[in-house]
Coordinates of C-alpha atoms in Angstrom, one line a residue:
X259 CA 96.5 111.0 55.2
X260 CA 98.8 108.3 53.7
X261 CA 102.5 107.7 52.8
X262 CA 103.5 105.6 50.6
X263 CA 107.8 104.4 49.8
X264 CA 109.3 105.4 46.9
X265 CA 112.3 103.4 45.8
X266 CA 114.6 103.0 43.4
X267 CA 117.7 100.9 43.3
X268 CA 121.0 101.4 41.1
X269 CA 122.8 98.1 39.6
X270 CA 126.6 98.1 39.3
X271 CA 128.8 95.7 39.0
X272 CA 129.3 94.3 42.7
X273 CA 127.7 97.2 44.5
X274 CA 123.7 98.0 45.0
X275 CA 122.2 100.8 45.9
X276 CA 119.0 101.5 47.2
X277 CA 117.2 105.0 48.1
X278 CA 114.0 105.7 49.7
X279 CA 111.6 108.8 50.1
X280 CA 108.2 108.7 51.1
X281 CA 105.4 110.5 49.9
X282 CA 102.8 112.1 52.5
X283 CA 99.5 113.5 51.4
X284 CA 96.2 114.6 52.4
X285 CA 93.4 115.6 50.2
X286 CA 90.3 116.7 50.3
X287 CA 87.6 114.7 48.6
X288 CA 84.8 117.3 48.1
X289 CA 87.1 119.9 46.1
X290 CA 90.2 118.5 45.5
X291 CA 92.4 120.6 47.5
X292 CA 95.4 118.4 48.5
X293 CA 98.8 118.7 50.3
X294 CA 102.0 116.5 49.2
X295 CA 105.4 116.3 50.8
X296 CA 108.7 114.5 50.2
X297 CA 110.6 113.3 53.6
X298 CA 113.0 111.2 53.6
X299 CA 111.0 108.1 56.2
X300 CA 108.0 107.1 57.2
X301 CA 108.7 107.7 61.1
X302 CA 107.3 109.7 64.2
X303 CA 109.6 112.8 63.3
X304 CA 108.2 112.8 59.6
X305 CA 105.1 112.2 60.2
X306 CA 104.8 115.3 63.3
X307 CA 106.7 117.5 60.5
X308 CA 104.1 116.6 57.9
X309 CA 100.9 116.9 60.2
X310 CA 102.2 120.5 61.5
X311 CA 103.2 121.5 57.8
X312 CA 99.7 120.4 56.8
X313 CA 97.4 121.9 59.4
X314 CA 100.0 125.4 58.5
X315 CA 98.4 124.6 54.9
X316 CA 94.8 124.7 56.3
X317 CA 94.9 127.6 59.1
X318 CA 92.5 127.5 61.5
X319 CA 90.0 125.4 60.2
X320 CA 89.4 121.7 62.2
X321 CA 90.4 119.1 59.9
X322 CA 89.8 115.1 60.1
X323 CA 93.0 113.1 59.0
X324 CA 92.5 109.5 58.0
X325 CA 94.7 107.4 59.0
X326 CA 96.1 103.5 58.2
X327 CA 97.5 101.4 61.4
X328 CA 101.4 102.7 60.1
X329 CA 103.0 102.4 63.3
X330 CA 104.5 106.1 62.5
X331 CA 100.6 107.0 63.1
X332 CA 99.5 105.1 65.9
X333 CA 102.4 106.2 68.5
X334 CA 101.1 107.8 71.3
X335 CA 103.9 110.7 71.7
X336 CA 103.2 112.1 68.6
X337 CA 102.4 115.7 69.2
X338 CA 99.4 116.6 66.9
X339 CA 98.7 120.5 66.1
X340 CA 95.2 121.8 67.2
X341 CA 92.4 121.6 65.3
X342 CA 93.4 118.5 63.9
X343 CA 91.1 115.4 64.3
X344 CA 92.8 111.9 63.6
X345 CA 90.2 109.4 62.0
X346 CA 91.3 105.8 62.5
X347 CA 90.9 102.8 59.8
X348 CA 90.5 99.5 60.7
X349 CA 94.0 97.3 60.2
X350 CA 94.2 95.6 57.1
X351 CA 91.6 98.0 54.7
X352 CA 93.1 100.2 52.2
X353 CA 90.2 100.2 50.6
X354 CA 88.6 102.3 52.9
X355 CA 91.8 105.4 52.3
X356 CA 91.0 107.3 50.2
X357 CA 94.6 108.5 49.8
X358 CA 95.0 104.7 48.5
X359 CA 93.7 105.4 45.1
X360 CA 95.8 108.4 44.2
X361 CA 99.0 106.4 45.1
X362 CA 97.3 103.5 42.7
X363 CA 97.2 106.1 40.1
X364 CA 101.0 107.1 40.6
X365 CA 101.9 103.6 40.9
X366 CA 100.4 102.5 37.5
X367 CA 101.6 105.9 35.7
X368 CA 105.2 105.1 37.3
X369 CA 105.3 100.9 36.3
X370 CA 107.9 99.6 34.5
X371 CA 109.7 102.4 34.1
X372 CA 113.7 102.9 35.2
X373 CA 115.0 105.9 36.6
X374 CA 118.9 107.2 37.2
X375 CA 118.4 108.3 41.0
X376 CA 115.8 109.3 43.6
X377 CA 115.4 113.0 42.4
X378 CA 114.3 111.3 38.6
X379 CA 111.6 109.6 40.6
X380 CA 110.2 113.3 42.6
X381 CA 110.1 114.5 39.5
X382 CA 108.3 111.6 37.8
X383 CA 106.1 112.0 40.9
X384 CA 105.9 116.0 41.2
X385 CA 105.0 115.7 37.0
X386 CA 102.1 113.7 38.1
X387 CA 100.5 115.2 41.2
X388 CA 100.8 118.7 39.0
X389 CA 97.8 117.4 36.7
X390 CA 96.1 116.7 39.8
X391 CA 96.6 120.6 41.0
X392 CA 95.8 121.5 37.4
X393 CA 92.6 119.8 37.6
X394 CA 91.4 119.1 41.3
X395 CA 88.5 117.1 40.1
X396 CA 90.7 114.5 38.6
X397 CA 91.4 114.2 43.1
X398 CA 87.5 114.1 43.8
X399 CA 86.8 111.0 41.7
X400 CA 89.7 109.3 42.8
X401 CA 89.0 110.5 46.8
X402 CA 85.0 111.0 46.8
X403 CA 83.7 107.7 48.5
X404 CA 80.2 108.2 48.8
X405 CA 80.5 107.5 52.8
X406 CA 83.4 110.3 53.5
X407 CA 81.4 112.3 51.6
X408 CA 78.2 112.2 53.6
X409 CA 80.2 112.4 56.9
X410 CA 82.1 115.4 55.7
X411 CA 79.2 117.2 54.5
X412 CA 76.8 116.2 57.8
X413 CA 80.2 117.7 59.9
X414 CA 79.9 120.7 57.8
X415 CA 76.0 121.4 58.5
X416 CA 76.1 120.5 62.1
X417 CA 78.7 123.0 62.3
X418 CA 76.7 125.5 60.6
X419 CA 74.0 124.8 63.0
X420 CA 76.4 125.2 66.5
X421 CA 77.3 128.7 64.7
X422 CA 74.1 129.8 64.2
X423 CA 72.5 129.1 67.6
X424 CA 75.6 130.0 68.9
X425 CA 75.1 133.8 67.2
X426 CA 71.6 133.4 68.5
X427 CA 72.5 132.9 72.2
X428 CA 75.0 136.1 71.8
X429 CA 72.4 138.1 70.1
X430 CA 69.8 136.9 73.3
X431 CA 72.4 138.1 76.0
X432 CA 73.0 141.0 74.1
X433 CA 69.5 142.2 73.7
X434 CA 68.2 141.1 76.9
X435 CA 68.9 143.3 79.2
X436 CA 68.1 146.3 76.2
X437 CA 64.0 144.9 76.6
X438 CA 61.6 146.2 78.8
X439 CA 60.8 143.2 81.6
X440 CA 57.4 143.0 80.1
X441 CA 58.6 141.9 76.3
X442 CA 61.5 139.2 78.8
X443 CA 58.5 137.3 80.2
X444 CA 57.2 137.1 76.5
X445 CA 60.1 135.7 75.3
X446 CA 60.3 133.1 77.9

């Protein structure tokens, strides 16, 4: 996961302006499926807001989060849903978020350009992330580092593994006591 500001700032003569919204996202490097919201700051309420409208997005389903040393992430009252695992990045390596390149990509789309007000800019944005949802693999080789990739897949198998023995063991205690105490003593 990663936020990034969004800014823009109106000229007149003797008064400035300045509006901010932030940009959370989370995507998922092996196909692409990815989850943006607007809020208006990158704080402890925002970010509790974005993680429970995230893991809503997801269901059920355990999900690793990455996350940069924003203080917004690191506070210790933040109340995280279940099922959600926070990964933690060293300080100081945005290299290592993958969320990093697609707000590279929106940055370089959005550069030298001007725009009337904060809801030009959301829709400069929202014009932008639509090609990714178009075409999620333009999100995979942005987001697939070889590393996360092995990790996520090596999470995956091992819990295909704890789900098969785990059906195993159920089957066992199921069929157990159906054997006759001559085939148990085999089995043992």
């Amino acid at each position: 996961s990663q936020v990034v500001p969004v800014w823009n700032q109106t000229s007149w003569i003797g008064q400035i302006r300045q509006e901010f919204i932030w940009l959370y996202a989370a995507v998922e490097p092996i196909t692409g499926e990815s989850f943006f919201l607007f809020l208006p700051a990158l704080d402890q309420a925002c970010f509790e807001l974005f993680l429970n409208q995230l893991k809503a997005q997801v269901g059920d389903q355990t999900i690793g989060v990455i996350l940069d040393r924003a203080p917004a992430h690191r506070s210790q009252n933040i109340n995280r849903p279940q099922g959600l695992v926070s990964i933690e990045l060293p300080a100081y390596s945005p290299e290592l978020n993958p969320a990093e390149r697609v707000f590279e990509q929106l940055r370089e789309n959005m550069a030298n350009q001007l725009f009337a007000g904060i809801s030009e800019v959301e829709q400069s944005i929202t014009g932008q992330l639509q090609s990714f949802w178009d075409n999620p693999q333009k999100l995979v080789s942005l987001t697939a580092y070889p590393w996360l990739i092995k990790a996520v897949k090596r999470k995956r198998a091992f819990s295909m593994i704890k789900k098969i023995l785990w059906f195993f063991k159920e089957l066992c205690k199921h069929a157990m006591p159906k054997l006759s105490p001559d085939m148990k003593l085999q089995l043992d």
